[in-house]
């Protein structure tokens, strides 16, 4: 299976780190609050965070009372940053691709992932591997880019605008055509996989997961009013989709 590792490209990593360091970033303002609301009580739980990035979530889970947290990521840059900046006694980080999680030998009470599954070529196979790592009562809580946001390939502007440049509506391009998309945003050579909502759901169900909750991000009005240049387009399409699942029967 193809594995992209663009976060080890220095220009991309620098862009991502600067973006994450900026107080008004989409992760902290739009995505993370919803993900955190969907988490169960973490006290004593054994947690696996797939695509842990710089380790902010893993460290947060430890502060929320998790018994232990393992953060895995394909990127050497990310793992190094996480170890240097988000270490905690019960948090460990390991360089491992999500495609290879079948090599993990332990089981987890909670598996999380934040904006990583966009890069999975075979989503159903990933869901099956995750199910295999879940203890009987375990939960999977994850976010990814919303299919309405990934139905874009850089050919057209994201938005149709008024003559004065205001966003009128989002341009959804080839929603029904799934697969690899290559765009030059946020940096040249960026690749992700677009899937329809039904395809995501059917892959989870097909892999033996029971979906308990699904949410879509909506940016609070005060943020949209404060920074329309950044958040103004978010009423036209949701940016992120979230799922909470349990291990179902197969
Ligand atoms: C958008 S960042 C999110 C990072 C972190 N979860 C957060 O919320 O800040 C995507 C992360 O997925 C990681 N990633 C991409 N492809 C991966 C793969 N095949 N296996 C594991 N991690 C991967 C990247 O290295 C990067 O750290």
JSON list of C-alpha atoms and ligand atoms in Angstrom, two decimals, residues 4 7 16 20 27 51-53 56-57 73-75 78 96-99 114-116 119, ligand 1:
[
{"chain": "A", "resi": 4, "resn": "UNK", "atom": "CA", "xyz": [2.90, 9.23, 1.80]},
{"chain": "A", "resi": 7, "resn": "UNK", "atom": "CA", "xyz": [5.49, 15.73, 6.92]},
{"chain": "A", "resi": 16, "resn": "UNK", "atom": "CA", "xyz": [2.53, 22.68, 9.61]},
{"chain": "A", "resi": 20, "resn": "UNK", "atom": "CA", "xyz": [-0.11, 24.72, 14.66]},
{"chain": "A", "resi": 27, "resn": "UNK", "atom": "CA", "xyz": [-7.12, 22.19, 14.43]},
{"chain": "A", "resi": 51, "resn": "UNK", "atom": "CA", "xyz": [-0.94, 9.81, 13.54]},
{"chain": "A", "resi": 52, "resn": "UNK", "atom": "CA", "xyz": [-0.11, 11.60, 16.79]},
{"chain": "A", "resi": 53, "resn": "UNK", "atom": "CA", "xyz": [1.80, 14.36, 15.01]},
{"chain": "A", "resi": 56, "resn": "UNK", "atom": "CA", "xyz": [-0.45, 17.56, 21.72]},
{"chain": "A", "resi": 57, "resn": "UNK", "atom": "CA", "xyz": [-3.37, 15.14, 21.92]},
{"chain": "A", "resi": 73, "resn": "UNK", "atom": "CA", "xyz": [3.21, 8.46, 13.39]},
{"chain": "A", "resi": 74, "resn": "UNK", "atom": "CA", "xyz": [4.92, 7.81, 10.08]},
{"chain": "A", "resi": 75, "resn": "UNK", "atom": "CA", "xyz": [6.95, 11.01, 10.30]},
{"chain": "A", "resi": 78, "resn": "UNK", "atom": "CA", "xyz": [6.72, 14.54, 14.17]},
{"chain": "A", "resi": 96, "resn": "UNK", "atom": "CA", "xyz": [5.01, 3.47, 12.80]},
{"chain": "A", "resi": 97, "resn": "UNK", "atom": "CA", "xyz": [2.74, 3.85, 9.78]},
{"chain": "A", "resi": 98, "resn": "UNK", "atom": "CA", "xyz": [-0.99, 3.29, 10.28]},
{"chain": "A", "resi": 99, "resn": "UNK", "atom": "CA", "xyz": [-0.80, 0.71, 7.50]},
{"chain": "A", "resi": 114, "resn": "UNK", "atom": "CA", "xyz": [-7.11, 13.27, 14.43]},
{"chain": "A", "resi": 115, "resn": "UNK", "atom": "CA", "xyz": [-6.99, 14.24, 10.74]},
{"chain": "A", "resi": 116, "resn": "UNK", "atom": "CA", "xyz": [-4.88, 11.31, 9.59]},
{"chain": "A", "resi": 119, "resn": "UNK", "atom": "CA", "xyz": [-3.98, 9.60, 3.86]},
{"chain": "B", "resi": 1, "resn": "LIG", "atom": "C1", "xyz": [-2.82, 16.76, 9.88]},
{"chain": "B", "resi": 1, "resn": "LIG", "atom": "S1", "xyz": [-1.54, 15.97, 10.78]},
{"chain": "B", "resi": 1, "resn": "LIG", "atom": "C2", "xyz": [-2.38, 15.67, 12.31]},
{"chain": "B", "resi": 1, "resn": "LIG", "atom": "C3", "xyz": [-1.44, 15.42, 13.45]},
{"chain": "B", "resi": 1, "resn": "LIG", "atom": "C4", "xyz": [-2.10, 15.29, 14.82]},
{"chain": "B", "resi": 1, "resn": "LIG", "atom": "N1", "xyz": [-3.03, 14.19, 14.88]},
{"chain": "B", "resi": 1, "resn": "LIG", "atom": "C5", "xyz": [-2.80, 16.58, 15.18]},
{"chain": "B", "resi": 1, "resn": "LIG", "atom": "O1", "xyz": [-4.02, 16.58, 15.30]},
{"chain": "B", "resi": 1, "resn": "LIG", "atom": "O2", "xyz": [-2.11, 17.59, 15.34]},
{"chain": "B", "resi": 1, "resn": "LIG", "atom": "C6", "xyz": [-1.47, 14.39, 10.03]},
{"chain": "B", "resi": 1, "resn": "LIG", "atom": "C7", "xyz": [-0.48, 13.45, 10.67]},
{"chain": "B", "resi": 1, "resn": "LIG", "atom": "O3", "xyz": [-0.64, 12.16, 10.09]},
{"chain": "B", "resi": 1, "resn": "LIG", "atom": "C8", "xyz": [0.62, 11.57, 9.93]},
{"chain": "B", "resi": 1, "resn": "LIG", "atom": "N2", "xyz": [0.54, 10.53, 8.91]},
{"chain": "B", "resi": 1, "resn": "LIG", "atom": "C9", "xyz": [0.33, 10.69, 7.58]},
{"chain": "B", "resi": 1, "resn": "LIG", "atom": "N3", "xyz": [0.32, 9.51, 6.96]},
{"chain": "B", "resi": 1, "resn": "LIG", "atom": "C10", "xyz": [0.50, 8.58, 7.92]},
{"chain": "B", "resi": 1, "resn": "LIG", "atom": "C11", "xyz": [0.58, 7.16, 7.92]},
{"chain": "B", "resi": 1, "resn": "LIG", "atom": "N4", "xyz": [0.49, 6.48, 6.78]},
{"chain": "B", "resi": 1, "resn": "LIG", "atom": "N5", "xyz": [0.75, 6.53, 9.09]},
{"chain": "B", "resi": 1, "resn": "LIG", "atom": "C12", "xyz": [0.87, 7.21, 10.25]},
{"chain": "B", "resi": 1, "resn": "LIG", "atom": "N6", "xyz": [0.83, 8.56, 10.32]},
{"chain": "B", "resi": 1, "resn": "LIG", "atom": "C13", "xyz": [0.64, 9.24, 9.17]},
{"chain": "B", "resi": 1, "resn": "LIG", "atom": "C14", "xyz": [1.51, 12.73, 9.54]},
{"chain": "B", "resi": 1, "resn": "LIG", "atom": "O4", "xyz": [2.87, 12.45, 9.68]},
{"chain": "B", "resi": 1, "resn": "LIG", "atom": "C15", "xyz": [1.00, 13.81, 10.47]},
{"chain": "B", "resi": 1, "resn": "LIG", "atom": "O5", "xyz": [1.64, 13.79, 11.70]}
]
